[in-house]
C-alpha cells in the first residue's frame, strides 16, 4: 500500500473511494455529506459500524473518539470490508487530529489501513485480497500550525513501518509448521539481517551443545527439525540505551510425551508468536533507525514425540547450571526460554530485557483472549509497558508475582520443577520459573510478557484478522521509540 500526503482539498483528489470516519456519532459534522442517505440506511456511526454508499463512492465508518484505540480498528474494519472488491485501487481520506500538533490519530489511521488490509492467502487457490494499492491523505483544513506537512509525513511513515512489521510477524506465525520450522525461522532472520543491515548469528545444535543449552536441546530432541537460536542486532553509533528482546519460537508444540488433546493441539503453529514478534520488531527498529542498541534472540524449537523424546521424570541441567525436574513435557516454552534468556544475558549486558512468549493457557483463562499478562520485579518497567501498549492499541495487564506461588514450583529432587503443584495461577508460576534464569543484576531490568491470548485468535477482532495478530510488535516498538526520545 502506497501513501501520498497532500495539502489539496479532498474533493479535488481523484480516487475510486473516499473513506470517512464519523466521530462519536456526529452525523452533523461538515465531513458527513450524505446525512439523509445514511439515516435511511440506519447508520448511526457507532464504533466499527460501516456504511458503503456505492453510487456516491463513499464509505462511512464510526469511531467512538479521536484516540488511536478507536480510529485504528474503525479504519481497519472499513478497509477489510473491501476485501476481494477489485475496483477499489485508490482510496482517499481526510485527516483527524485530536490536539494541535498531535499526529497520533494520523499514525493510527495508517496503521489501521495496513493492518486491516492484511490477508493471509498463501494456501488459498482463489485469493481474495485487499484491492487498495494507493491511499491519498489530504491535510485539507489543517493549517501548518495545527499539523505541519513534515509532522504528518513522519506519522504516516512510522505508522507504515509499525504495521508492515506487524504483518511480517503475522505471516511467519500463520505459516504452517511444515513450512516454517527452526531452520526456516533462521533463514527468515538471515534474510532480514541482509536487507536491513542487522548483525546476525545463528546457533546450530553443535554451538548449542557447546553453550550447554541442554534444556532447549532436550525439548528439541524428538523432532526431525533441528533447533536454532537466532541472535539479531541493531547497533547504531552512540546508542541511548541497550535493549534485549527474547522470544519463544516453538514452531510447533504438540505437548511432547505429555501430548496435548486433539482440540488443544490445533493452532499450536502459533507457539512461535513470541519469536516472530522479535523478528518483526528487529525489522521495524532498523527501518526507523532508532538510536537504541537492540538485540533480538529467538529460541526456535519444535516440541514433538518419539523414541528420542524427553520425558516426565527427566532432570535437565540448564545453561546457568540450575537443574530442572520435568513433570510435564508440555511446559516446554519455559525450558527453551530458560536457556535462551541465559544465553542472551551472557552475550549482552542490557538496560532492559523483555521476553515474549505464548507461555500458558492459564494466562488466557485468567485475562481472556485479547490481553497479554505482564510480569516482573520492577513495577515501573511494567507500568511503562502498560502505558506504551495502550498507546499502541494493545491490551496488557500486570500479574504480580508472590512468594506463596513461588513455593509451588519447588522440586524434591532438583533445583526447581517445570510445573507447579497447583493448577491455579499458572501464568504467574511460569513467570516465576523464568525468573530463576535471570541473573541478579538483571532482575530489576527484566519483564516477561505472556502473549498466549492475543497472539492467535480464530476470529477477527479490532484491527486484527482471523489468526495471527502480531501481538507484542506495536507495544514494544512504541516503548523503544519512547526511550529514544526520553533519554536525550
Ligand atoms: N504453548 C502452550 C501455551 C498456550 C496455550 C499458548 C494455549 C497458546 C494457547 C504451552 O507450552 C503449554 O502447553 N503450557 C501448558 C503448561 C502446563 C503443562 C503447566 C498449559 O498452559 O497448559
Ligand atoms: Zn506446551
Ligand atoms: Zn508451548
Short mmCIF file of N, CA, C and O in Angstrom, two decimals, residues 226-321:
data_model
loop_
_atom_site.label_atom_id
_atom_site.label_comp_id
_atom_site.label_asym_id
_atom_site.label_seq_id
_atom_site.Cartn_x
_atom_site.Cartn_y
_atom_site.Cartn_z
N UNK A 226 15.84 -29.72 13.42
CA UNK A 226 16.80 -29.40 14.48
C UNK A 226 16.66 -27.94 14.93
O UNK A 226 16.26 -27.08 14.14
N UNK A 227 16.99 -27.68 16.20
CA UNK A 227 16.75 -26.33 16.75
C UNK A 227 17.78 -25.30 16.27
O UNK A 227 18.85 -25.66 15.79
N UNK A 228 17.41 -24.05 16.46
CA UNK A 228 18.32 -22.93 16.20
C UNK A 228 18.10 -21.88 17.29
O UNK A 228 16.96 -21.71 17.76
N UNK A 229 19.15 -21.18 17.65
CA UNK A 229 18.96 -19.95 18.42
C UNK A 229 19.43 -18.81 17.53
O UNK A 229 20.53 -18.87 16.96
N UNK A 230 18.57 -17.83 17.38
CA UNK A 230 18.84 -16.70 16.48
C UNK A 230 19.24 -15.49 17.31
O UNK A 230 18.62 -15.22 18.34
N UNK A 231 20.27 -14.80 16.87
CA UNK A 231 20.65 -13.53 17.52
C UNK A 231 20.80 -12.47 16.43
O UNK A 231 21.69 -12.55 15.60
N UNK A 232 19.90 -11.47 16.46
CA UNK A 232 19.98 -10.34 15.54
C UNK A 232 20.36 -9.10 16.34
O UNK A 232 19.94 -8.97 17.50
N UNK A 233 21.11 -8.19 15.75
CA UNK A 233 21.47 -6.98 16.49
C UNK A 233 21.41 -5.73 15.63
O UNK A 233 21.88 -5.72 14.49
N UNK A 234 20.79 -4.71 16.20
CA UNK A 234 20.75 -3.37 15.60
C UNK A 234 21.70 -2.52 16.46
O UNK A 234 21.45 -2.31 17.64
N UNK A 235 22.80 -2.09 15.87
CA UNK A 235 23.85 -1.45 16.68
C UNK A 235 24.21 -0.06 16.14
O UNK A 235 25.24 0.10 15.47
N UNK A 236 23.37 0.96 16.43
CA UNK A 236 23.70 2.31 15.99
C UNK A 236 24.88 2.86 16.78
O UNK A 236 25.16 2.37 17.89
N UNK A 237 25.53 3.88 16.22
CA UNK A 237 26.62 4.52 16.96
C UNK A 237 26.04 5.33 18.11
O UNK A 237 24.97 5.92 17.97
N UNK A 238 26.72 5.40 19.22
CA UNK A 238 26.32 6.13 20.42
C UNK A 238 24.85 5.87 20.80
O UNK A 238 24.02 6.79 20.83
N UNK A 239 24.50 4.63 21.08
CA UNK A 239 23.10 4.33 21.43
C UNK A 239 22.71 4.95 22.77
O UNK A 239 23.57 5.10 23.65
N UNK A 240 21.42 5.30 22.89
CA UNK A 240 20.95 5.92 24.14
C UNK A 240 20.62 4.88 25.20
O UNK A 240 20.45 5.21 26.37
N UNK A 241 20.45 3.63 24.79
CA UNK A 241 20.18 2.54 25.73
C UNK A 241 20.41 1.22 25.00
O UNK A 241 20.51 1.19 23.78
N UNK A 242 20.53 0.16 25.80
CA UNK A 242 20.70 -1.18 25.21
C UNK A 242 19.52 -2.05 25.66
O UNK A 242 19.22 -2.13 26.85
N UNK A 243 18.86 -2.65 24.69
CA UNK A 243 17.68 -3.47 25.00
C UNK A 243 17.85 -4.87 24.43
O UNK A 243 18.31 -5.04 23.30
N UNK A 244 17.48 -5.86 25.24
CA UNK A 244 17.46 -7.24 24.76
C UNK A 244 16.01 -7.72 24.67
O UNK A 244 15.22 -7.52 25.60
N UNK A 245 15.68 -8.31 23.54
CA UNK A 245 14.36 -8.91 23.33
C UNK A 245 14.55 -10.41 23.16
O UNK A 245 15.46 -10.83 22.44
N UNK A 246 13.72 -11.19 23.83
CA UNK A 246 13.84 -12.66 23.73
C UNK A 246 12.46 -13.22 23.37
O UNK A 246 11.46 -12.79 23.95
N UNK A 247 12.41 -14.15 22.43
CA UNK A 247 11.11 -14.69 22.02
C UNK A 247 11.07 -16.20 22.02
O UNK A 247 12.04 -16.87 21.63
N UNK A 248 9.92 -16.73 22.48
CA UNK A 248 9.68 -18.18 22.40
C UNK A 248 9.32 -18.52 20.96
O UNK A 248 8.33 -18.01 20.43
N UNK A 249 10.10 -19.38 20.35
CA UNK A 249 9.85 -19.72 18.95
C UNK A 249 9.59 -21.19 18.76
O UNK A 249 10.30 -21.89 18.06
N UNK A 250 8.51 -21.69 19.40
CA UNK A 250 8.13 -23.10 19.23
C UNK A 250 7.38 -23.21 17.91
O UNK A 250 6.21 -22.82 17.84
N UNK A 251 8.05 -23.71 16.88
CA UNK A 251 7.41 -23.74 15.56
C UNK A 251 6.25 -24.74 15.55
O UNK A 251 5.36 -24.65 14.72
N UNK A 252 6.27 -25.69 16.49
CA UNK A 252 5.07 -26.49 16.79
C UNK A 252 5.17 -27.03 18.19
O UNK A 252 6.23 -27.48 18.62
N UNK A 253 4.04 -27.00 18.90
CA UNK A 253 4.00 -27.54 20.25
C UNK A 253 2.93 -28.62 20.32
O UNK A 253 1.75 -28.34 20.52
N UNK A 254 3.37 -29.87 20.14
CA UNK A 254 2.42 -30.99 20.24
C UNK A 254 2.16 -31.34 21.71
O UNK A 254 1.27 -32.12 22.03
N UNK A 255 2.98 -30.77 22.59
CA UNK A 255 2.93 -31.12 24.01
C UNK A 255 4.03 -32.12 24.36
O UNK A 255 4.33 -32.33 25.53
N UNK A 256 4.61 -32.76 23.34
CA UNK A 256 5.60 -33.81 23.61
C UNK A 256 4.91 -35.04 24.20
O UNK A 256 3.71 -35.25 23.97
N UNK A 257 5.62 -35.84 24.99
CA UNK A 257 5.02 -37.08 25.53
C UNK A 257 3.80 -36.78 26.40
O UNK A 257 2.87 -37.58 26.46
N UNK A 258 3.77 -35.63 27.06
CA UNK A 258 2.55 -35.19 27.77
C UNK A 258 1.65 -34.57 26.69
O UNK A 258 1.35 -33.37 26.71
N UNK A 259 1.28 -35.40 25.74
CA UNK A 259 0.64 -34.97 24.49
C UNK A 259 -0.62 -34.13 24.72
O UNK A 259 -1.43 -34.46 25.58
N UNK A 260 -0.78 -33.11 23.91
CA UNK A 260 -1.98 -32.28 24.04
C UNK A 260 -3.20 -33.04 23.51
O UNK A 260 -3.06 -33.80 22.54
N UNK A 261 -4.38 -32.82 24.09
CA UNK A 261 -5.60 -33.39 23.49
C UNK A 261 -5.80 -32.76 22.09
O UNK A 261 -5.34 -31.65 21.85
N UNK A 262 -6.46 -33.49 21.18
CA UNK A 262 -6.59 -33.05 19.79
C UNK A 262 -7.04 -31.59 19.66
O UNK A 262 -6.47 -30.81 18.90
N UNK A 263 -8.07 -31.22 20.40
CA UNK A 263 -8.63 -29.87 20.27
C UNK A 263 -7.66 -28.78 20.67
O UNK A 263 -7.75 -27.65 20.22
N UNK A 264 -6.77 -29.11 21.60
CA UNK A 264 -5.82 -28.11 22.10
C UNK A 264 -4.59 -28.00 21.22
O UNK A 264 -3.85 -27.03 21.29
N UNK A 265 -4.36 -29.04 20.42
CA UNK A 265 -3.14 -29.03 19.58
C UNK A 265 -3.33 -28.11 18.37
O UNK A 265 -2.38 -27.46 17.91
N UNK A 266 -4.59 -28.07 17.87
CA UNK A 266 -4.87 -27.19 16.72
C UNK A 266 -4.54 -25.75 17.11
O UNK A 266 -4.90 -25.32 18.21
N UNK A 267 -3.90 -25.05 16.25
CA UNK A 267 -3.42 -23.65 16.40
C UNK A 267 -2.02 -23.56 17.03
O UNK A 267 -1.50 -22.46 17.19
N UNK A 268 -1.43 -24.72 17.38
CA UNK A 268 -0.13 -24.64 18.06
C UNK A 268 1.04 -24.29 17.13
O UNK A 268 2.18 -24.18 17.56
N UNK A 269 0.74 -24.04 15.85
CA UNK A 269 1.75 -23.40 14.99
C UNK A 269 2.02 -21.98 15.50
O UNK A 269 3.04 -21.37 15.19
N UNK A 270 1.06 -21.47 16.30
CA UNK A 270 1.18 -20.10 16.80
C UNK A 270 2.12 -20.00 18.00
O UNK A 270 2.33 -18.91 18.53
N UNK A 271 2.70 -21.14 18.42
CA UNK A 271 3.58 -21.11 19.59
C UNK A 271 4.94 -20.45 19.27
O UNK A 271 5.78 -20.31 20.15
N UNK A 272 5.07 -20.03 18.02
CA UNK A 272 6.28 -19.28 17.63
C UNK A 272 6.02 -17.78 17.61
O UNK A 272 6.82 -17.01 17.08
N UNK A 273 4.88 -17.36 18.17
CA UNK A 273 4.49 -15.94 18.09
C UNK A 273 5.47 -15.00 18.78
O UNK A 273 5.72 -13.90 18.30
N UNK A 274 6.02 -15.42 19.93
CA UNK A 274 6.97 -14.55 20.65
C UNK A 274 8.22 -14.31 19.81
O UNK A 274 8.67 -13.18 19.62
N UNK A 275 8.77 -15.40 19.28
CA UNK A 275 9.97 -15.30 18.44
C UNK A 275 9.68 -14.51 17.17
O UNK A 275 10.50 -13.70 16.72
N UNK A 276 8.49 -14.72 16.59
CA UNK A 276 8.12 -14.00 15.37
C UNK A 276 7.96 -12.51 15.66
O UNK A 276 8.30 -11.67 14.81
N UNK A 277 7.45 -12.18 16.85
CA UNK A 277 7.32 -10.76 17.23
C UNK A 277 8.71 -10.12 17.34
O UNK A 277 8.91 -8.97 16.92
N UNK A 278 9.66 -10.87 17.87
CA UNK A 278 11.04 -10.34 17.99
C UNK A 278 11.59 -10.06 16.58
O UNK A 278 12.21 -9.00 16.35
N UNK A 279 11.33 -10.94 15.63
CA UNK A 279 11.82 -10.70 14.26
C UNK A 279 11.15 -9.45 13.67
O UNK A 279 11.81 -8.61 13.06
N UNK A 280 9.84 -9.33 13.86
CA UNK A 280 9.12 -8.15 13.37
C UNK A 280 9.65 -6.86 14.00
O UNK A 280 9.79 -5.83 13.33
N UNK A 281 9.96 -6.94 15.29
CA UNK A 281 10.49 -5.77 15.99
C UNK A 281 11.85 -5.36 15.43
O UNK A 281 12.13 -4.17 15.24
N UNK A 282 12.69 -6.34 15.15
CA UNK A 282 14.03 -6.01 14.61
C UNK A 282 13.89 -5.35 13.24
O UNK A 282 14.65 -4.45 12.89
N UNK A 283 12.88 -5.77 12.49
CA UNK A 283 12.61 -5.15 11.18
C UNK A 283 12.23 -3.67 11.37
O UNK A 283 12.82 -2.77 10.77
N UNK A 284 11.26 -3.44 12.26
CA UNK A 284 10.77 -2.06 12.46
C UNK A 284 11.85 -1.15 13.04
O UNK A 284 12.01 0.00 12.60
N UNK A 285 12.58 -1.66 14.03
CA UNK A 285 13.60 -0.84 14.71
C UNK A 285 14.68 -0.40 13.71
O UNK A 285 15.12 0.75 13.71
N UNK A 286 15.07 -1.33 12.85
CA UNK A 286 16.12 -0.98 11.89
C UNK A 286 15.57 -0.01 10.85
O UNK A 286 16.27 0.91 10.43
N UNK A 287 14.31 -0.18 10.45
CA UNK A 287 13.75 0.73 9.44
C UNK A 287 13.52 2.13 10.00
O UNK A 287 13.64 3.13 9.30
N UNK A 288 13.20 2.21 11.28
CA UNK A 288 13.04 3.54 11.91
C UNK A 288 14.38 4.16 12.28
O UNK A 288 14.43 5.30 12.71
N UNK A 289 15.42 3.36 12.17
CA UNK A 289 16.78 3.81 12.52
C UNK A 289 16.82 4.41 13.93
O UNK A 289 17.37 5.48 14.16
N UNK A 290 16.23 3.70 14.88
CA UNK A 290 16.16 4.21 16.25
C UNK A 290 17.55 4.20 16.89
O UNK A 290 18.32 3.26 16.71
N UNK A 291 17.86 5.26 17.68
CA UNK A 291 19.19 5.36 18.28
C UNK A 291 19.35 4.52 19.55
O UNK A 291 19.86 4.97 20.57
N UNK A 292 18.84 3.31 19.50
CA UNK A 292 18.89 2.39 20.64
C UNK A 292 19.52 1.10 20.13
O UNK A 292 19.18 0.64 19.04
N UNK A 293 20.43 0.54 20.94
CA UNK A 293 21.01 -0.76 20.55
C UNK A 293 20.02 -1.85 20.95
O UNK A 293 19.62 -1.93 22.12
N UNK A 294 19.59 -2.64 19.99
CA UNK A 294 18.60 -3.67 20.30
C UNK A 294 19.10 -5.03 19.83
O UNK A 294 19.53 -5.20 18.68
N UNK A 295 19.03 -6.00 20.75
CA UNK A 295 19.42 -7.37 20.44
C UNK A 295 18.17 -8.25 20.49
O UNK A 295 17.43 -8.20 21.48
N UNK A 296 17.95 -9.01 19.45
CA UNK A 296 16.79 -9.91 19.41
C UNK A 296 17.26 -11.36 19.42
O UNK A 296 18.08 -11.75 18.58
N UNK A 297 16.76 -12.13 20.39
CA UNK A 297 17.12 -13.56 20.48
C UNK A 297 15.85 -14.40 20.32
O UNK A 297 14.81 -14.07 20.91
N UNK A 298 15.93 -15.45 19.54
CA UNK A 298 14.79 -16.35 19.37
C UNK A 298 15.25 -17.78 19.62
O UNK A 298 16.24 -18.23 19.03
N UNK A 299 14.53 -18.48 20.51
CA UNK A 299 14.77 -19.91 20.71
C UNK A 299 13.80 -20.65 19.80
O UNK A 299 12.61 -20.72 20.11
N UNK A 300 14.31 -21.17 18.68
CA UNK A 300 13.45 -21.81 17.68
C UNK A 300 13.57 -23.34 17.79
O UNK A 300 14.64 -23.90 17.56
N UNK A 301 12.45 -23.97 18.15
CA UNK A 301 12.45 -25.40 18.50
C UNK A 301 11.10 -25.99 18.14
O UNK A 301 10.09 -25.29 18.17
N UNK A 302 11.07 -27.30 17.82
CA UNK A 302 9.79 -27.99 17.66
C UNK A 302 9.65 -29.04 18.76
O UNK A 302 10.58 -29.83 18.98
N UNK A 303 8.51 -29.06 19.43
CA UNK A 303 8.26 -30.00 20.54
C UNK A 303 7.42 -31.17 20.04
O UNK A 303 6.22 -31.03 19.81
N UNK A 304 8.07 -32.33 19.85
CA UNK A 304 7.39 -33.48 19.24
C UNK A 304 7.53 -34.73 20.11
O UNK A 304 8.17 -34.71 21.16
N UNK A 305 6.94 -35.83 19.62
CA UNK A 305 7.03 -37.10 20.33
C UNK A 305 7.92 -38.07 19.55
O UNK A 305 8.17 -37.86 18.37
N UNK A 306 8.37 -39.14 20.19
CA UNK A 306 9.21 -40.13 19.52
C UNK A 306 10.04 -40.88 20.54
O UNK A 306 10.07 -40.52 21.73
N UNK A 307 10.72 -41.91 20.09
CA UNK A 307 11.53 -42.73 20.99
C UNK A 307 12.64 -41.94 21.65
O UNK A 307 13.16 -42.33 22.70
N UNK A 308 12.97 -40.82 21.03
CA UNK A 308 14.08 -40.00 21.50
C UNK A 308 13.59 -38.82 22.37
O UNK A 308 14.39 -37.97 22.76
N UNK A 309 12.30 -38.80 22.64
CA UNK A 309 11.72 -37.60 23.29
C UNK A 309 12.18 -37.45 24.74
O UNK A 309 12.46 -38.45 25.42
N UNK A 310 12.24 -36.22 25.22
CA UNK A 310 12.48 -36.01 26.66
C UNK A 310 11.22 -36.38 27.42
O UNK A 310 10.13 -36.40 26.83
N UNK A 311 11.38 -36.72 28.69
CA UNK A 311 10.28 -37.37 29.40
C UNK A 311 9.95 -36.71 30.73
O UNK A 311 10.86 -36.19 31.39
N UNK A 312 8.70 -36.86 31.17
CA UNK A 312 8.40 -36.55 32.56
C UNK A 312 9.28 -37.49 33.41
O UNK A 312 9.43 -38.66 33.04
N UNK A 313 9.86 -37.01 34.45
CA UNK A 313 10.83 -37.71 35.34
C UNK A 313 12.29 -37.39 34.98
O UNK A 313 13.17 -37.63 35.79
N UNK A 314 12.54 -36.88 33.77
CA UNK A 314 13.91 -36.47 33.45
C UNK A 314 14.32 -35.31 34.36
O UNK A 314 13.45 -34.55 34.84
N UNK A 315 15.62 -35.18 34.59
CA UNK A 315 16.14 -33.95 35.21
C UNK A 315 17.14 -33.34 34.23
O UNK A 315 18.05 -34.02 33.76
N UNK A 316 16.90 -32.08 33.87
CA UNK A 316 17.75 -31.40 32.88
C UNK A 316 18.58 -30.33 33.57
O UNK A 316 18.14 -29.74 34.57
N UNK A 317 19.76 -30.09 33.01
CA UNK A 317 20.59 -29.02 33.56
C UNK A 317 20.57 -27.85 32.57
O UNK A 317 20.97 -28.02 31.40
N UNK A 318 20.10 -26.70 33.02
CA UNK A 318 20.02 -25.53 32.13
C UNK A 318 21.40 -24.88 32.00
O UNK A 318 22.33 -25.21 32.75
N UNK A 319 21.49 -23.94 31.08
CA UNK A 319 22.77 -23.26 30.81
C UNK A 319 23.35 -22.58 32.05
O UNK A 319 24.56 -22.57 32.25
N UNK A 320 22.47 -22.04 32.91
CA UNK A 320 23.01 -21.34 34.09
C UNK A 320 23.35 -22.30 35.24
O UNK A 320 23.62 -21.86 36.36
N UNK A 321 23.29 -23.61 34.98
CA UNK A 321 23.72 -24.61 35.97
C UNK A 321 22.58 -25.14 36.82
O UNK A 321 22.75 -26.13 37.53
#
